[in-house]
Short mmCIF file of C-alpha atoms in Angstrom, two decimals:
data_model
loop_
_atom_site.label_atom_id
_atom_site.label_comp_id
_atom_site.label_asym_id
_atom_site.label_seq_id
_atom_site.Cartn_x
_atom_site.Cartn_y
_atom_site.Cartn_z
CA MET G 1 -134.47 -98.82 103.06
CA ASP G 2 -134.13 -101.36 99.88
CA VAL G 3 -133.45 -104.52 101.76
CA ARG G 4 -131.56 -105.95 98.61
CA TYR G 5 -128.68 -103.37 99.81
CA PRO G 6 -129.44 -102.46 103.94
CA ILE G 7 -126.05 -100.40 103.70
CA GLY G 8 -126.41 -98.91 100.67
CA LYS G 9 -124.42 -99.86 97.07
CA LEU G 10 -120.99 -99.90 96.93
CA GLN G 11 -119.26 -96.39 97.09
CA VAL G 12 -115.95 -95.88 96.85
CA PRO G 13 -114.49 -92.21 97.42
CA GLU G 14 -112.90 -91.14 93.62
CA LYS G 15 -108.99 -90.63 95.54
CA VAL G 16 -108.67 -93.91 97.38
CA THR G 17 -106.05 -93.25 100.72
CA LEU G 18 -104.22 -95.73 102.04
CA GLU G 19 -106.47 -94.68 105.62
CA ASN G 20 -109.47 -95.59 103.79
CA ILE G 21 -107.62 -99.07 102.83
CA GLN G 22 -107.29 -99.36 106.66
CA GLU G 23 -110.23 -98.65 107.67
CA TRP G 24 -111.60 -101.40 105.20
CA LEU G 25 -109.18 -103.39 106.78
CA LYS G 26 -110.09 -103.23 110.16
CA GLU G 27 -113.89 -104.39 109.27
CA ILE G 28 -112.32 -107.17 107.62
CA GLU G 29 -110.18 -107.63 110.33
CA THR G 30 -113.18 -108.19 112.71
CA TYR G 31 -115.29 -109.30 110.29
CA THR G 32 -115.37 -113.49 111.21
CA ILE G 33 -115.78 -112.36 115.36
CA ARG G 34 -119.01 -110.50 114.35
CA LEU G 35 -120.34 -113.29 111.59
CA ARG G 36 -119.70 -116.09 114.32
CA GLU G 37 -121.28 -114.22 117.08
CA THR G 38 -124.14 -113.98 114.75
CA VAL G 39 -124.78 -117.37 113.58
CA ASP G 40 -122.92 -119.84 115.74
CA SER G 41 -126.10 -120.75 118.34
CA LEU G 42 -128.63 -120.79 115.18
CA SER G 43 -130.96 -123.71 114.67
CA ASP G 44 -131.26 -125.41 111.29
CA GLU G 45 -134.63 -123.64 111.05
CA GLU G 46 -132.82 -120.45 111.45
CA LEU G 47 -130.22 -121.15 108.90
CA SER G 48 -132.86 -122.03 106.57
CA ARG G 49 -134.69 -117.88 106.94
CA THR G 50 -134.38 -115.77 104.03
CA TYR G 51 -133.92 -112.01 104.20
CA ARG G 52 -136.72 -111.41 101.41
CA ASP G 53 -139.01 -113.78 99.16
CA GLY G 54 -136.78 -116.05 96.42
CA SER G 55 -133.06 -114.96 98.60
CA TRP G 56 -130.69 -116.87 99.57
CA THR G 57 -130.94 -118.50 103.30
CA VAL G 58 -129.14 -117.54 105.83
CA ARG G 59 -126.62 -120.59 105.34
CA GLN G 60 -126.11 -120.12 101.97
CA LEU G 61 -125.03 -116.77 102.26
CA VAL G 62 -122.66 -117.37 104.94
CA HIS G 63 -121.15 -120.15 102.36
CA HIS G 64 -121.51 -117.54 99.41
CA ILE G 65 -119.41 -114.84 101.80
CA ALA G 66 -116.22 -117.14 101.81
CA ASP G 67 -116.60 -118.67 98.64
CA SER G 68 -117.04 -114.86 96.77
CA GLN G 69 -113.58 -113.58 99.52
CA LEU G 70 -111.66 -116.51 98.09
CA ASN G 71 -112.27 -115.47 94.70
CA MET G 72 -111.60 -111.55 95.12
CA TYR G 73 -108.61 -112.06 97.11
CA GLN G 74 -107.34 -114.15 93.85
CA ARG G 75 -108.23 -111.27 91.97
CA LEU G 76 -106.53 -108.65 94.19
CA LYS G 77 -103.14 -111.04 94.13
CA LEU G 78 -103.97 -111.44 90.92
CA ALA G 79 -104.09 -107.53 90.17
CA LEU G 80 -100.92 -107.25 92.50
CA THR G 81 -98.57 -110.02 90.98
CA ASP G 82 -99.31 -109.81 86.83
CA GLU G 83 -100.15 -106.92 84.59
CA ASN G 84 -103.87 -106.19 84.18
CA PRO G 85 -104.58 -110.05 83.98
CA THR G 86 -108.23 -110.64 82.93
CA VAL G 87 -110.21 -112.57 85.43
CA PRO G 88 -113.45 -114.34 84.50
CA ALA G 89 -116.58 -113.83 86.27
CA PHE G 90 -117.94 -116.89 88.88
CA ASP G 91 -121.78 -117.60 88.75
CA GLU G 92 -122.73 -117.11 92.16
CA GLU G 93 -126.08 -119.23 91.78
CA LYS G 94 -125.02 -121.42 90.52
CA TRP G 95 -122.53 -121.62 93.40
CA ALA G 96 -124.89 -121.12 95.88
CA ILE G 97 -126.47 -124.67 95.25
CA GLN G 98 -123.55 -126.42 94.92
CA PRO G 99 -123.92 -129.63 97.26
CA ASP G 100 -120.87 -128.06 99.80
CA THR G 101 -123.15 -125.49 101.06
CA LYS G 102 -125.28 -127.53 102.76
CA LEU G 103 -122.12 -128.29 105.56
CA PRO G 104 -122.36 -126.30 108.80
CA VAL G 105 -121.22 -122.76 108.05
CA GLU G 106 -118.68 -123.19 110.39
CA SER G 107 -116.31 -124.59 107.33
CA SER G 108 -116.94 -121.34 105.99
CA ILE G 109 -116.52 -119.36 108.59
CA LYS G 110 -113.13 -121.32 109.32
CA MET G 111 -112.13 -120.66 105.67
CA LEU G 112 -113.35 -116.67 105.97
CA GLU G 113 -110.92 -116.47 108.98
CA GLY G 114 -107.84 -117.26 106.76
CA ILE G 115 -108.74 -115.97 103.87
CA ASN G 116 -109.77 -112.09 105.87
CA GLU G 117 -105.87 -112.95 107.64
CA ARG G 118 -104.08 -112.66 104.04
CA ILE G 119 -106.15 -109.88 102.87
CA VAL G 120 -105.60 -108.22 106.04
CA SER G 121 -101.78 -108.86 106.04
CA LEU G 122 -101.58 -107.84 102.08
CA GLY G 123 -103.41 -105.13 102.58
CA TYR G 124 -101.86 -103.70 105.47
CA SER G 125 -98.37 -103.84 103.19
CA LEU G 126 -100.11 -102.07 99.91
CA THR G 127 -98.34 -98.88 98.59
CA GLU G 128 -99.92 -95.71 96.86
CA GLU G 129 -99.02 -96.86 93.79
CA GLN G 130 -100.14 -100.56 94.24
CA LEU G 131 -103.64 -98.69 95.08
CA ASP G 132 -104.12 -98.46 90.83
CA ARG G 133 -103.08 -101.59 89.38
CA ALA G 134 -105.75 -103.46 88.46
CA PHE G 135 -107.25 -106.53 86.86
CA THR G 136 -109.72 -106.81 84.19
CA HIS G 137 -113.30 -108.25 85.03
CA GLN G 138 -114.81 -110.62 82.23
CA GLU G 139 -117.99 -108.62 82.67
CA ASN G 140 -117.27 -105.79 84.78
CA GLY G 141 -114.05 -104.07 83.36
CA LYS G 142 -111.25 -102.26 84.66
CA ILE G 143 -111.30 -102.88 88.50
CA THR G 144 -108.49 -101.49 90.57
CA VAL G 145 -106.63 -102.30 94.06
CA ALA G 146 -108.05 -99.79 95.51
CA THR G 147 -111.46 -100.73 94.34
CA LYS G 148 -111.50 -104.47 95.22
CA VAL G 149 -110.26 -103.52 98.95
CA ALA G 150 -113.42 -101.62 99.57
CA LYS G 151 -115.38 -104.03 97.66
CA LEU G 152 -114.11 -106.92 100.18
CA ALA G 153 -115.03 -104.73 103.14
CA TRP G 154 -118.38 -103.80 101.72
CA HIS G 155 -119.43 -107.05 100.93
CA GLU G 156 -119.07 -109.20 103.70
CA GLU G 157 -120.94 -106.01 105.47
CA HIS G 158 -123.43 -106.18 102.91
CA HIS G 159 -124.61 -109.66 103.42
CA LEU G 160 -124.41 -109.45 107.64
CA ALA G 161 -126.87 -106.94 107.31
CA HIS G 162 -128.83 -109.56 105.03
CA ILE G 163 -128.43 -112.36 107.86
CA LYS G 164 -129.84 -109.60 110.17
CA ILE G 165 -132.55 -109.05 108.30
CA ALA G 166 -133.78 -112.65 107.58
CA LEU G 167 -133.30 -113.70 111.64
CA SER G 168 -135.24 -110.86 112.87
CA LYS G 169 -138.23 -112.18 110.51
#
């Protein structure tokens, strides 16, 4: 197993269906419960563990998940409301070392609860036509709503696996 991609790289079906979307939304819907179960009782030492040399700590990962979901949620909403908007990248490395990432992880879990609730509500209302709406990412090009929902689910699971690897060391 490549610890950088413990659940594998993101794979999106060529033709995403509303059933695919619903499967991904079910993962997102239960994510904060599973994340909280994993990190709730951790000590500072455990929150400082990494899953590989040079990687982010468990604490940084939790804050990164919230930061990233926030950015991806905004991109999803823009794709649904604007005609092919262009969205900026965000420098994940710089975000990961900002002073707010020293806060207790609970602050990011609470944030994720709200963001994920909004993502799930929005996701269950999507139509087949909306799945093809898109935005243009400054660095990664055109990304459809369908692909963004897949990434929202995958990204959380990807980092939960990283956290579990770090805690197993």
